[in-house]
Tab-separated table of C-alpha atoms in Angstrom:
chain	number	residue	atom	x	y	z
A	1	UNK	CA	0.000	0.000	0.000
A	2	UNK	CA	1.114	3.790	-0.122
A	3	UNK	CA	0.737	4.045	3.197
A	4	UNK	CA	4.224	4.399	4.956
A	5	UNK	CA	4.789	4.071	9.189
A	6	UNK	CA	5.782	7.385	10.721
A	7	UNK	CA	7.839	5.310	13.555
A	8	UNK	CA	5.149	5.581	15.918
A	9	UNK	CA	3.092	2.403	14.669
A	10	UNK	CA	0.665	4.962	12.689
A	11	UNK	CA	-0.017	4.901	8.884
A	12	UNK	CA	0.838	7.909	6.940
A	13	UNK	CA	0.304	8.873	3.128
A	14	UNK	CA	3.257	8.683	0.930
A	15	UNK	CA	4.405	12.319	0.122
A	16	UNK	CA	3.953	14.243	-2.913
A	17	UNK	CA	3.602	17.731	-1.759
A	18	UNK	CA	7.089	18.786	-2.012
A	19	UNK	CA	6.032	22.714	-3.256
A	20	UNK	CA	4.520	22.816	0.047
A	21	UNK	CA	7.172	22.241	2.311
A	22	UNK	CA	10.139	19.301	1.962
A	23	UNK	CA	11.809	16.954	4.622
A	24	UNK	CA	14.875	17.829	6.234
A	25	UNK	CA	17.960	16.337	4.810
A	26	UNK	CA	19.439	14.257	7.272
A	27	UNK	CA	23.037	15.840	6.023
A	28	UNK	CA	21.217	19.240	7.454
A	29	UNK	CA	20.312	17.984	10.391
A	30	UNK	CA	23.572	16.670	11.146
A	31	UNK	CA	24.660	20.566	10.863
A	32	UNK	CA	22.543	21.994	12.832
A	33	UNK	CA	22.592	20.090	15.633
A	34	UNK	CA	25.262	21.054	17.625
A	35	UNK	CA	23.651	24.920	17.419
A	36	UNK	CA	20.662	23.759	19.567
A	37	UNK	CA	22.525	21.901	22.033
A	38	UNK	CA	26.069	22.303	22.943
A	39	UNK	CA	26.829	25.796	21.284
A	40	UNK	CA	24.243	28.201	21.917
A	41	UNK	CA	25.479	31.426	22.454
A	42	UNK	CA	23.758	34.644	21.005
A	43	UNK	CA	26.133	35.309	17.605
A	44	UNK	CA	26.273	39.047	18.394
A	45	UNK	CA	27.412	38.385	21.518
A	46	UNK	CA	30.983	39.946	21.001
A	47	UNK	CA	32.631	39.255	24.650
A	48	UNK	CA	33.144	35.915	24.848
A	49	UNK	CA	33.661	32.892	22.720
A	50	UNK	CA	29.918	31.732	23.247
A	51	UNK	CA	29.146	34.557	20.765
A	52	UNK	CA	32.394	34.232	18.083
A	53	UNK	CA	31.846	30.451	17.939
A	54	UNK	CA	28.303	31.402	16.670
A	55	UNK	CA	28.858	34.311	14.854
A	56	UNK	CA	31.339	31.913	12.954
A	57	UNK	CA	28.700	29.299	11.936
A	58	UNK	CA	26.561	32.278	11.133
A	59	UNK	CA	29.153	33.860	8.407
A	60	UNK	CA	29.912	30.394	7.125
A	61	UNK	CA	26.042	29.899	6.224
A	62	UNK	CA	25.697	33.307	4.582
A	63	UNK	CA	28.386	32.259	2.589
A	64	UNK	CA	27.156	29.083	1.529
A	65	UNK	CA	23.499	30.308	0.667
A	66	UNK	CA	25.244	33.335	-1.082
A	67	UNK	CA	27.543	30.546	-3.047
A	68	UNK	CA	24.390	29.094	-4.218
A	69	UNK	CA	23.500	32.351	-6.376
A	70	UNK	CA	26.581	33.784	-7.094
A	71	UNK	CA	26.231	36.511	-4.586
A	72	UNK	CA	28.818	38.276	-2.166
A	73	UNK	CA	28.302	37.203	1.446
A	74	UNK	CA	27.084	40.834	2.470
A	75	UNK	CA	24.209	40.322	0.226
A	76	UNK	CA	22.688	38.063	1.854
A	77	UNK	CA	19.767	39.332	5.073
A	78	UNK	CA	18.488	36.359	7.229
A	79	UNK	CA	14.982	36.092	7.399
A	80	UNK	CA	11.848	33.756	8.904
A	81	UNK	CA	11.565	32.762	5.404
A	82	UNK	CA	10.637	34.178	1.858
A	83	UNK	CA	6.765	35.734	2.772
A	84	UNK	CA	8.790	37.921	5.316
A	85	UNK	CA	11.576	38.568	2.360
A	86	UNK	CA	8.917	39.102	0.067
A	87	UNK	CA	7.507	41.558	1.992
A	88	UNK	CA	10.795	43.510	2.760
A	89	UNK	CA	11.748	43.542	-0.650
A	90	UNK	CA	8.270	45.188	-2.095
A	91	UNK	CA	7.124	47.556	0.701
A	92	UNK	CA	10.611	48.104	1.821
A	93	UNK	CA	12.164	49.531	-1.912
A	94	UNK	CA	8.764	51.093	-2.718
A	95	UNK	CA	8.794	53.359	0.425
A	96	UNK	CA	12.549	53.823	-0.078
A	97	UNK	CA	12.066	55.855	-2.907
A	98	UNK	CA	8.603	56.923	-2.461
A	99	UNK	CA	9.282	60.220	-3.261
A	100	UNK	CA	10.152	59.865	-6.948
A	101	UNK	CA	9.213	55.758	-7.848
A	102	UNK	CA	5.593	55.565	-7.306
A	103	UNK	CA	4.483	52.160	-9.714
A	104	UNK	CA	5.227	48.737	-9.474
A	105	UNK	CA	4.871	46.141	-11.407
A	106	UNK	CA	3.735	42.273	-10.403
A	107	UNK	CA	1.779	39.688	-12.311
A	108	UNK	CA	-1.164	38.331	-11.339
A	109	UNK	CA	-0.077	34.404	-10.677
A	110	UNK	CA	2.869	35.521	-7.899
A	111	UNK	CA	2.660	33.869	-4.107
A	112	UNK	CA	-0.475	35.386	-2.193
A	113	UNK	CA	2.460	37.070	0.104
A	114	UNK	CA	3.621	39.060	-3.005
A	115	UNK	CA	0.208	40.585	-4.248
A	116	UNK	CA	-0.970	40.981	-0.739
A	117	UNK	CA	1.920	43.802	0.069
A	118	UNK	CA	1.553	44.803	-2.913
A	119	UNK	CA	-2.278	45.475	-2.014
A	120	UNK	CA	-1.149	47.518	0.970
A	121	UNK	CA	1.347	49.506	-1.073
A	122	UNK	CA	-1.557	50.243	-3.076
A	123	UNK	CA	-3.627	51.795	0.355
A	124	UNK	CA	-0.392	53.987	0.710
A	125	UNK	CA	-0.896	56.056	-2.558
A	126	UNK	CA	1.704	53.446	-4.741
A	127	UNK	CA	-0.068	52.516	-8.201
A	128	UNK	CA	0.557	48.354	-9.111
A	129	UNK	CA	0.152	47.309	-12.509
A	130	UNK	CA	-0.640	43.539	-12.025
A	131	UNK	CA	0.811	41.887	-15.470
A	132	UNK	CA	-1.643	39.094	-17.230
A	133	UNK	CA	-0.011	35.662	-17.723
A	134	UNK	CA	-0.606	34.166	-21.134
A	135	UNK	CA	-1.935	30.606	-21.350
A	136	UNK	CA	1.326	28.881	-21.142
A	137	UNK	CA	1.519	30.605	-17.830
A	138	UNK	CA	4.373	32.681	-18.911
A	139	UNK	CA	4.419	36.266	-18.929
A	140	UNK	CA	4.901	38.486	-22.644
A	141	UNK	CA	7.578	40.544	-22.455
A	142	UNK	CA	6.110	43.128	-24.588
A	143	UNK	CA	3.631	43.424	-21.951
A	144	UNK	CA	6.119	44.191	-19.672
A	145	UNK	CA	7.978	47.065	-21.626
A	146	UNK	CA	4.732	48.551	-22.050
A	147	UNK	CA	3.809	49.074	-18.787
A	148	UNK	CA	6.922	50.407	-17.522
A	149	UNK	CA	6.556	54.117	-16.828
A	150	UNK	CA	8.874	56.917	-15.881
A	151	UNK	CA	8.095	56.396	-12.239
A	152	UNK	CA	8.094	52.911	-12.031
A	153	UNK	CA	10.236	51.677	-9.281
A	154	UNK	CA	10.459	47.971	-8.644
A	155	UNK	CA	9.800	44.863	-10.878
A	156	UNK	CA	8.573	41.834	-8.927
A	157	UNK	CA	8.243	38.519	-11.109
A	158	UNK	CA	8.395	34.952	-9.700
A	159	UNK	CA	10.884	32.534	-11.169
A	160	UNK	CA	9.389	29.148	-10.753
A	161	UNK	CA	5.694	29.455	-9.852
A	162	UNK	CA	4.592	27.209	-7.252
A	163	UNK	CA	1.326	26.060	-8.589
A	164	UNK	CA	2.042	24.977	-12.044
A	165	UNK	CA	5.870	25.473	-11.466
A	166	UNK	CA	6.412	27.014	-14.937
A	167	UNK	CA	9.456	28.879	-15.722
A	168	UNK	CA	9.521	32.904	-16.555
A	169	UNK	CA	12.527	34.472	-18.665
A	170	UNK	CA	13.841	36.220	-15.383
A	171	UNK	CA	16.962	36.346	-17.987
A	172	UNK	CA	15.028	38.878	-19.958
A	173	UNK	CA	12.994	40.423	-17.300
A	174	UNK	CA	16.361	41.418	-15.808
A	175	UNK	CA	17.538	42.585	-19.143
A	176	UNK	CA	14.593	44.693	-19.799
A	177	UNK	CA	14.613	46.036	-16.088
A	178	UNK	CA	18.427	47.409	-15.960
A	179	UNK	CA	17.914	48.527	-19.501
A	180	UNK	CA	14.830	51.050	-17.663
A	181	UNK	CA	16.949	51.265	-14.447
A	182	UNK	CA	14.324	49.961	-12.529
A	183	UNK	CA	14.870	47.450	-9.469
A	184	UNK	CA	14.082	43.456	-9.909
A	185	UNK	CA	12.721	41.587	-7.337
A	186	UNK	CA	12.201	37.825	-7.805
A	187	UNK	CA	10.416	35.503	-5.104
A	188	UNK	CA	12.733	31.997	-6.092
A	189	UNK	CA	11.590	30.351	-3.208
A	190	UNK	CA	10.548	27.339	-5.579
A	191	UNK	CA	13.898	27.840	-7.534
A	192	UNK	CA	16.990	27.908	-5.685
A	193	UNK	CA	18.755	24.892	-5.378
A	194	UNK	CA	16.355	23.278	-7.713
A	195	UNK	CA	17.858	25.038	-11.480
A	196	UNK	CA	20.721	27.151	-11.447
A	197	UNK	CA	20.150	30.886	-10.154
A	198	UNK	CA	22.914	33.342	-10.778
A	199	UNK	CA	21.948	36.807	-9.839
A	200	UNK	CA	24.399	38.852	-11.491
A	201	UNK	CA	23.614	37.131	-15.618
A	202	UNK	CA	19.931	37.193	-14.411
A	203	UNK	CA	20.551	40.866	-13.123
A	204	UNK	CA	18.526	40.497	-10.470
A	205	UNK	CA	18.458	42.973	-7.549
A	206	UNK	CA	16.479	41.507	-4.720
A	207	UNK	CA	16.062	38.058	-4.644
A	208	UNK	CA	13.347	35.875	-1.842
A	209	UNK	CA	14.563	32.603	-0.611
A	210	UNK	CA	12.884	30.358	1.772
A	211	UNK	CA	14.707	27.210	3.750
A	212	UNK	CA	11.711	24.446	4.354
A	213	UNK	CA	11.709	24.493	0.402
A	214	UNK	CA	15.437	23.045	-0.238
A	215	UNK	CA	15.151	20.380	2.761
A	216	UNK	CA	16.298	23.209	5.173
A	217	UNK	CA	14.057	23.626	8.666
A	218	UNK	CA	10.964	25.746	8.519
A	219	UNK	CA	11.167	29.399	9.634
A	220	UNK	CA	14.184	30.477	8.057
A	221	UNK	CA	15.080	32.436	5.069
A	222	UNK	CA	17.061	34.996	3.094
A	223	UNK	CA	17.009	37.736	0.799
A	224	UNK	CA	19.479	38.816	-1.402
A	225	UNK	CA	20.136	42.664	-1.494
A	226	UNK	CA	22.274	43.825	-4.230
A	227	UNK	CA	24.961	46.094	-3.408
A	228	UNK	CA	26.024	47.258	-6.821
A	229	UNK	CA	23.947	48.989	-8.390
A	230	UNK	CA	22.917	49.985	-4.511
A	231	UNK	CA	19.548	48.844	-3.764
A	232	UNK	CA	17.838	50.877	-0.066
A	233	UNK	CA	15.017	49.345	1.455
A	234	UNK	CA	13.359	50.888	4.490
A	235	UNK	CA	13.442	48.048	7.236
A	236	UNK	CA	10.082	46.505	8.402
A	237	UNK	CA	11.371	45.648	11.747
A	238	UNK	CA	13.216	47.730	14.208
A	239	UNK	CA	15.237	46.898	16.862
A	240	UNK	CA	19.059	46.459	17.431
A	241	UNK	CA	20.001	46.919	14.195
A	242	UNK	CA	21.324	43.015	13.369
A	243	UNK	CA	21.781	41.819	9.455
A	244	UNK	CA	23.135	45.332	8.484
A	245	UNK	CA	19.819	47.352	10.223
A	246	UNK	CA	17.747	45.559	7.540
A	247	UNK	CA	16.271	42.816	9.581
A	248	UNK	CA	16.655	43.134	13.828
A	249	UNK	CA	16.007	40.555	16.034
A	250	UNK	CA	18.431	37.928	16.939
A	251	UNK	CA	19.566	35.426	13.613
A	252	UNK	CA	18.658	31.897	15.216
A	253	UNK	CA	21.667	29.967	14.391
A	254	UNK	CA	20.780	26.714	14.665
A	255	UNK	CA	18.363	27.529	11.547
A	256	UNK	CA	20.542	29.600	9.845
A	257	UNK	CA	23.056	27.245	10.064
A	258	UNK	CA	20.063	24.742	8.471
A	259	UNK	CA	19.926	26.854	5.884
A	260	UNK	CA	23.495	27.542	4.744
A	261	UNK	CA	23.946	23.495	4.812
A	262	UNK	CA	20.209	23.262	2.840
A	263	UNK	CA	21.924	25.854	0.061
A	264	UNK	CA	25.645	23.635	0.420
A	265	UNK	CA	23.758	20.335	-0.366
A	266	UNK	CA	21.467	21.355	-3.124
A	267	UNK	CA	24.228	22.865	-5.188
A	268	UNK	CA	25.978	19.228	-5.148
A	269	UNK	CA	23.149	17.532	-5.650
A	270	UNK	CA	21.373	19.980	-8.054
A	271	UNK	CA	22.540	18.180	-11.261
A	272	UNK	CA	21.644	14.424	-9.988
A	273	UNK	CA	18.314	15.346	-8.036
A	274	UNK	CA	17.006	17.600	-11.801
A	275	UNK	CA	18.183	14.558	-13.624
A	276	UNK	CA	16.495	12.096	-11.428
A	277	UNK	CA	13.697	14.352	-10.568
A	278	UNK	CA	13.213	14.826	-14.714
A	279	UNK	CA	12.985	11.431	-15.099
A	280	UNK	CA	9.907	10.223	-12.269
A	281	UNK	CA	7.809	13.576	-13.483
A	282	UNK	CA	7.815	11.868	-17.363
A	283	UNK	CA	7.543	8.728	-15.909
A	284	UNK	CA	3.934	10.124	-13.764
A	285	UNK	CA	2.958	12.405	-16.781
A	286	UNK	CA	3.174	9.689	-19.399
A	287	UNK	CA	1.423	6.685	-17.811
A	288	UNK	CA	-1.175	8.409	-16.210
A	289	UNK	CA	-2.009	10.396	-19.914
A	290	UNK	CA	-1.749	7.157	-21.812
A	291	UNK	CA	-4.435	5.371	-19.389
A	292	UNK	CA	-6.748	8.129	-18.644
A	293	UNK	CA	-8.421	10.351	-22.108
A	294	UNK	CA	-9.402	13.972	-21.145
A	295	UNK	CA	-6.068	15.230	-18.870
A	296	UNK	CA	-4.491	18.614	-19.434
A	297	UNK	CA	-1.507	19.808	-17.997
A	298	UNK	CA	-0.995	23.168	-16.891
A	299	UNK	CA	1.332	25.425	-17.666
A	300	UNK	CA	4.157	25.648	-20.643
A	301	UNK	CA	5.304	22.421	-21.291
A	302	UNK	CA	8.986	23.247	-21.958
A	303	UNK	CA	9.129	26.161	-19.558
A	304	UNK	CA	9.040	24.469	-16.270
A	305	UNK	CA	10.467	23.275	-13.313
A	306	UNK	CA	9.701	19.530	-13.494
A	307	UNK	CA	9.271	18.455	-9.952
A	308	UNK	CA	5.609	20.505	-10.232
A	309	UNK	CA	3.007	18.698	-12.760
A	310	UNK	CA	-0.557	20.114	-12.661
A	311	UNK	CA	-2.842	18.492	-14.044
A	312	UNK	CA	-6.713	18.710	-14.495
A	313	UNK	CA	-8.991	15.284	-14.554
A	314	UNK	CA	-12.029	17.153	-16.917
A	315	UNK	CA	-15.534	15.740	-15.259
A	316	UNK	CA	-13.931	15.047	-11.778
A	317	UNK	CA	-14.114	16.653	-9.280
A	318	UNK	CA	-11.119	17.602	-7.428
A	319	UNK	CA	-11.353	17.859	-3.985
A	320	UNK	CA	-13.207	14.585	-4.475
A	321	UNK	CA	-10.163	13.022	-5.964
A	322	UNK	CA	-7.984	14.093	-3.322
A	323	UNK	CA	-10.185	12.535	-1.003
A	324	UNK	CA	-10.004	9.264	-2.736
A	325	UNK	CA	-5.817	9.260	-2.601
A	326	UNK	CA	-6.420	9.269	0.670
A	327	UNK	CA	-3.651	7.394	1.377
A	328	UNK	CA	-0.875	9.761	-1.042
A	329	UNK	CA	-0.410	13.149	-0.083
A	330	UNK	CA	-0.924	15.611	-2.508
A	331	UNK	CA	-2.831	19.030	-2.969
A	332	UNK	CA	-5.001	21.111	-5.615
A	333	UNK	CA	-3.103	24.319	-5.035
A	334	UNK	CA	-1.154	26.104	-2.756
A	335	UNK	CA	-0.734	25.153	0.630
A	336	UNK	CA	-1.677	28.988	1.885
A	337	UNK	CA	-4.796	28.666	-0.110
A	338	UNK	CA	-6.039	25.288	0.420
A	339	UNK	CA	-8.700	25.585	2.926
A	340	UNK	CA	-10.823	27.894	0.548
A	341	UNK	CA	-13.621	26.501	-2.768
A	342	UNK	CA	-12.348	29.306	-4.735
A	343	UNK	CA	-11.028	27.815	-7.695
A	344	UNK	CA	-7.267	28.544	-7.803
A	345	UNK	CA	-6.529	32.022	-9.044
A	346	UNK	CA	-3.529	30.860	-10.533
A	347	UNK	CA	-4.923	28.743	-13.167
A	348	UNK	CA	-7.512	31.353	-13.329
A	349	UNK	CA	-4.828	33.343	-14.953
A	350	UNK	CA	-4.012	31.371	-16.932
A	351	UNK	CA	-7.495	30.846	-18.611
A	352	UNK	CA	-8.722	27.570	-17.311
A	353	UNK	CA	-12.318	26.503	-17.402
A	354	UNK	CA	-13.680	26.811	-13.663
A	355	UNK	CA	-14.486	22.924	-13.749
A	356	UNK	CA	-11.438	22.621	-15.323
A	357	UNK	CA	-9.851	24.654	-12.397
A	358	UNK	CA	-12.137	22.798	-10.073
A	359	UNK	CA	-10.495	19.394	-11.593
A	360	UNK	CA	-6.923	19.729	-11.038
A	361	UNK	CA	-4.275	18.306	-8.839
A	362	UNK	CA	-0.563	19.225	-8.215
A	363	UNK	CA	1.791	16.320	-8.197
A	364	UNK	CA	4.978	17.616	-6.549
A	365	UNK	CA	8.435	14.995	-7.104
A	366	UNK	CA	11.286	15.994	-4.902
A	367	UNK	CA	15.157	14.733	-3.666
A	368	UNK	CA	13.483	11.732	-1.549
A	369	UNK	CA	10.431	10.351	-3.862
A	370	UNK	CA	10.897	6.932	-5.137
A	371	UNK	CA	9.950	5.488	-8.184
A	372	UNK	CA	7.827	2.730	-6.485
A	373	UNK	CA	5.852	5.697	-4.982
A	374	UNK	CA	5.623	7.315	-8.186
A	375	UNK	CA	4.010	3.944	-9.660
A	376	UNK	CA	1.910	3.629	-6.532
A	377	UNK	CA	0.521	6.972	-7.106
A	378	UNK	CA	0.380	6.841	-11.113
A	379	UNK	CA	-1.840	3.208	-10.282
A	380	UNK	CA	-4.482	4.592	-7.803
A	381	UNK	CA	-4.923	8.172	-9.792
A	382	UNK	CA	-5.844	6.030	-12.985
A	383	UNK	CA	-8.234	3.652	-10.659
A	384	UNK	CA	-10.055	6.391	-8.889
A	385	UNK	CA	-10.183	9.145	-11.330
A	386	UNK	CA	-11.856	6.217	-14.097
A	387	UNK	CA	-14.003	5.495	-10.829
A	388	UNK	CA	-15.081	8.642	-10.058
A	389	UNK	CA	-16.048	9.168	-13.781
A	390	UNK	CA	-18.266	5.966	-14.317
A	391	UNK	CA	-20.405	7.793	-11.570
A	392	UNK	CA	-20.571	11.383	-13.267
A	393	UNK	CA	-23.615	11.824	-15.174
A	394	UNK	CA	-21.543	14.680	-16.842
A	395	UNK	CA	-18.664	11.843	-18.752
A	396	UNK	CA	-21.568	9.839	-19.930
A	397	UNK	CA	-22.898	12.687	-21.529
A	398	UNK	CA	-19.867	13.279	-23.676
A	399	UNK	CA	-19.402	9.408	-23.494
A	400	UNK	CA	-22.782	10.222	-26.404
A	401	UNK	CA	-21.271	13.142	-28.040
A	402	UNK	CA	-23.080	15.921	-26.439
A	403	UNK	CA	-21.306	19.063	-26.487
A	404	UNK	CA	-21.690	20.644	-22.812
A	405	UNK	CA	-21.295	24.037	-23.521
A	406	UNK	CA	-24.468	24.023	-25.937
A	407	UNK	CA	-26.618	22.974	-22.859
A	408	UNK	CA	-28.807	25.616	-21.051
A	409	UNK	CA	-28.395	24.293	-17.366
A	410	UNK	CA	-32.300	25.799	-15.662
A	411	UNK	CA	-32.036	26.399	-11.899
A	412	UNK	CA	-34.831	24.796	-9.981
């Protein structure tokens, strides 16, 4: 069966929800384990050797997360993660230069986290152009140049997206943003350690990264902060002025520490776990298309991040096929959004049919998913999505040719 033991003599799903949040590598683990026990001094503690041995561990970890995207170590701001990067990066550039950058522009599929400050900005007098996605999920370019205005101060364009985990041209988007002199912002929290990231060919300024996404522990992050061209934000948090007066607050370096190792491992494994990871995703995609008609995947095809397949089962309904994998773990959207009907906005954006919307599931494959569990999960989609479709009045309907759209549905 899928079900695996969690140690404690109770059944648990297999996992396939790695865009929500992934294991820890054991490797990281390993790292971070003398931080919470034997040395736990404060690492701005500068008196005694409490505070340098952690300070140390500290400045090794910005180094390695800063290795991962060809950044300088002083680029790189500890954070709880990257909705609290996210945040500093969009409210604190716009209100940085307020007085002369007044527009921003986002697109409409970015995290919740993203178009939420953006939102707020929006309350403080700041104008946001929210960019359309085209079907592929991709955004055009030319759209882009065309809503860049004199004033516009910040750029802020996801590189992998976490619901259909297409790819944007953050190549070009940084092109087309230095070429304007306007700031870049990319949330890569789905990206780092997963495809390589270079921030200085990408020319990206600001950069969100997020640790329980590369098998680092939850509640850390980063953002990158370029330093030349200069990029100013106006701190969200005040306090004792830690992480160059960008971030107070104490770093926790047991987690930081988690994080650096997180950034250390995925850029050796990065090669071997796309390769791998390339492989299962075909493997899921093919067999479940060739036994089951009627499945569209979102997103661009070639454009992607393979470890995230959505697909939509047309005439099932989702949330009832989710229900009847009760025993794989996987999700229709994003983890933030999951508890609401709304279909997700996402494929909205991307033009999907509301049942179609209603239909789909996102498959994530990550470092630790086997190829038995890709099989297991591959068999019991095919068996309960055919299942679920014998009952549907709706597939026996076009089972006898009758175009849905042409019916007028009357409301008792």
């Amino acid at each position: 069966s899928g079900l695996s033991s969690d140690g404690g003599g109770a059944l648990r799903p297999l996992y396939m929800d790695v865009q929500a949040t992934t294991p820890l590598d054991p490797r990281v683990l390993d790292r971070m384990l003398p931080y919470l026990m034997a040395h736990y001094g404060n690492p701005h503690s500068r008196t005694h050797a409490y505070g340098w041995e952690s300070e140390a561990a500290v400045e090794q970890a910005r180094q390695q997360v800063a290795n991962l995207i060809g950044a300088d170590a002083r680029e790189i701001i500890f954070t709880s993660g990257a909705t609290e990067s996210n945040n500093m990066a969009i409210k604190g550039v716009a209100r940085f230069y307020k007085s002369r950058k007044k527009h921003i522009i986002t697109t409409q599929t970015e995290h919740k986290c993203v178009l939420d400050s953006c939102r707020s900005l929006e309350a403080e007098g700041f104008r946001v152009t929210y960019l359309p996605v085209q079907t592929n999920g991709l955004i055009d370019l030319k759209d882009l140049e065309a809503a860049l205005q004199p004033d516009t101060g910040l750029v802020s364009v996801m590189t992998v997206n976490n619901e259909i985990g297409v790819k944007q041209p953050v190549h070009d988007i940084g092109e087309i943003c230095r070429k304007h002199k306007v700031f870049f912002h990319t949330d890569a929290a789905q990206a780092i350690g997963k495809i390589p990231v270079d921030v200085n060919s990408m020319k990206i300024d600001l950069m969100s990264i997020s640790g329980h996404k590369i098998y680092g522990p939850k509640g850390v992050g980063a953002i990158y902060v370029r330093r030349r061209p200069r990029v100013r934000l106006e701190p969200l948090q005040s306090g004792g002025g830690q992480e160059r007066g960008l971030r107070s607050g104490t770093v926790p370096t047991p987690l930081a520490v988690g994080l650096g190792a997180a950034c250390e491992v995925a850029q050796q494994e990065m090669e071997y776990d796309h390769k791998r990871i390339s492989q299962l995703a075909e493997r899921l995609v093919t067999r479940i298309m060739s036994e089951v008609p009627d499945v569209v995947m979102n997103g661009d095809r070639e454009h992607r991040y393979p470890g995230c397949i959505n697909l939509s089962f047309a005439y099932v309904e989702g949330e009832s096929l989710l229900m009847a994998l009760k025993d794989v773990a996987l999700s229709s959207g994003s983890a933030c959004t999951s508890a609401s009907l709304e279909p997700s906005y996402v494929l909205r954006a991307i033009g999907t049919d509301e049942d179609l919307a209603h239909s789909s599931i996102r498959f994530g494959i990550g470092r630790f998913t086997t190829e038995e569990e890709v099989d297991y999960t591959v068999q019991k989609c095919i068996q309960h999505v055919k299942r679920l479709r014998e009952m549907s009045p709706l597939w026996e309907m076009v089972q006898d040719g009758i175009d849905l759209k042409s019916i007028k549905w009357t409301q008792h």
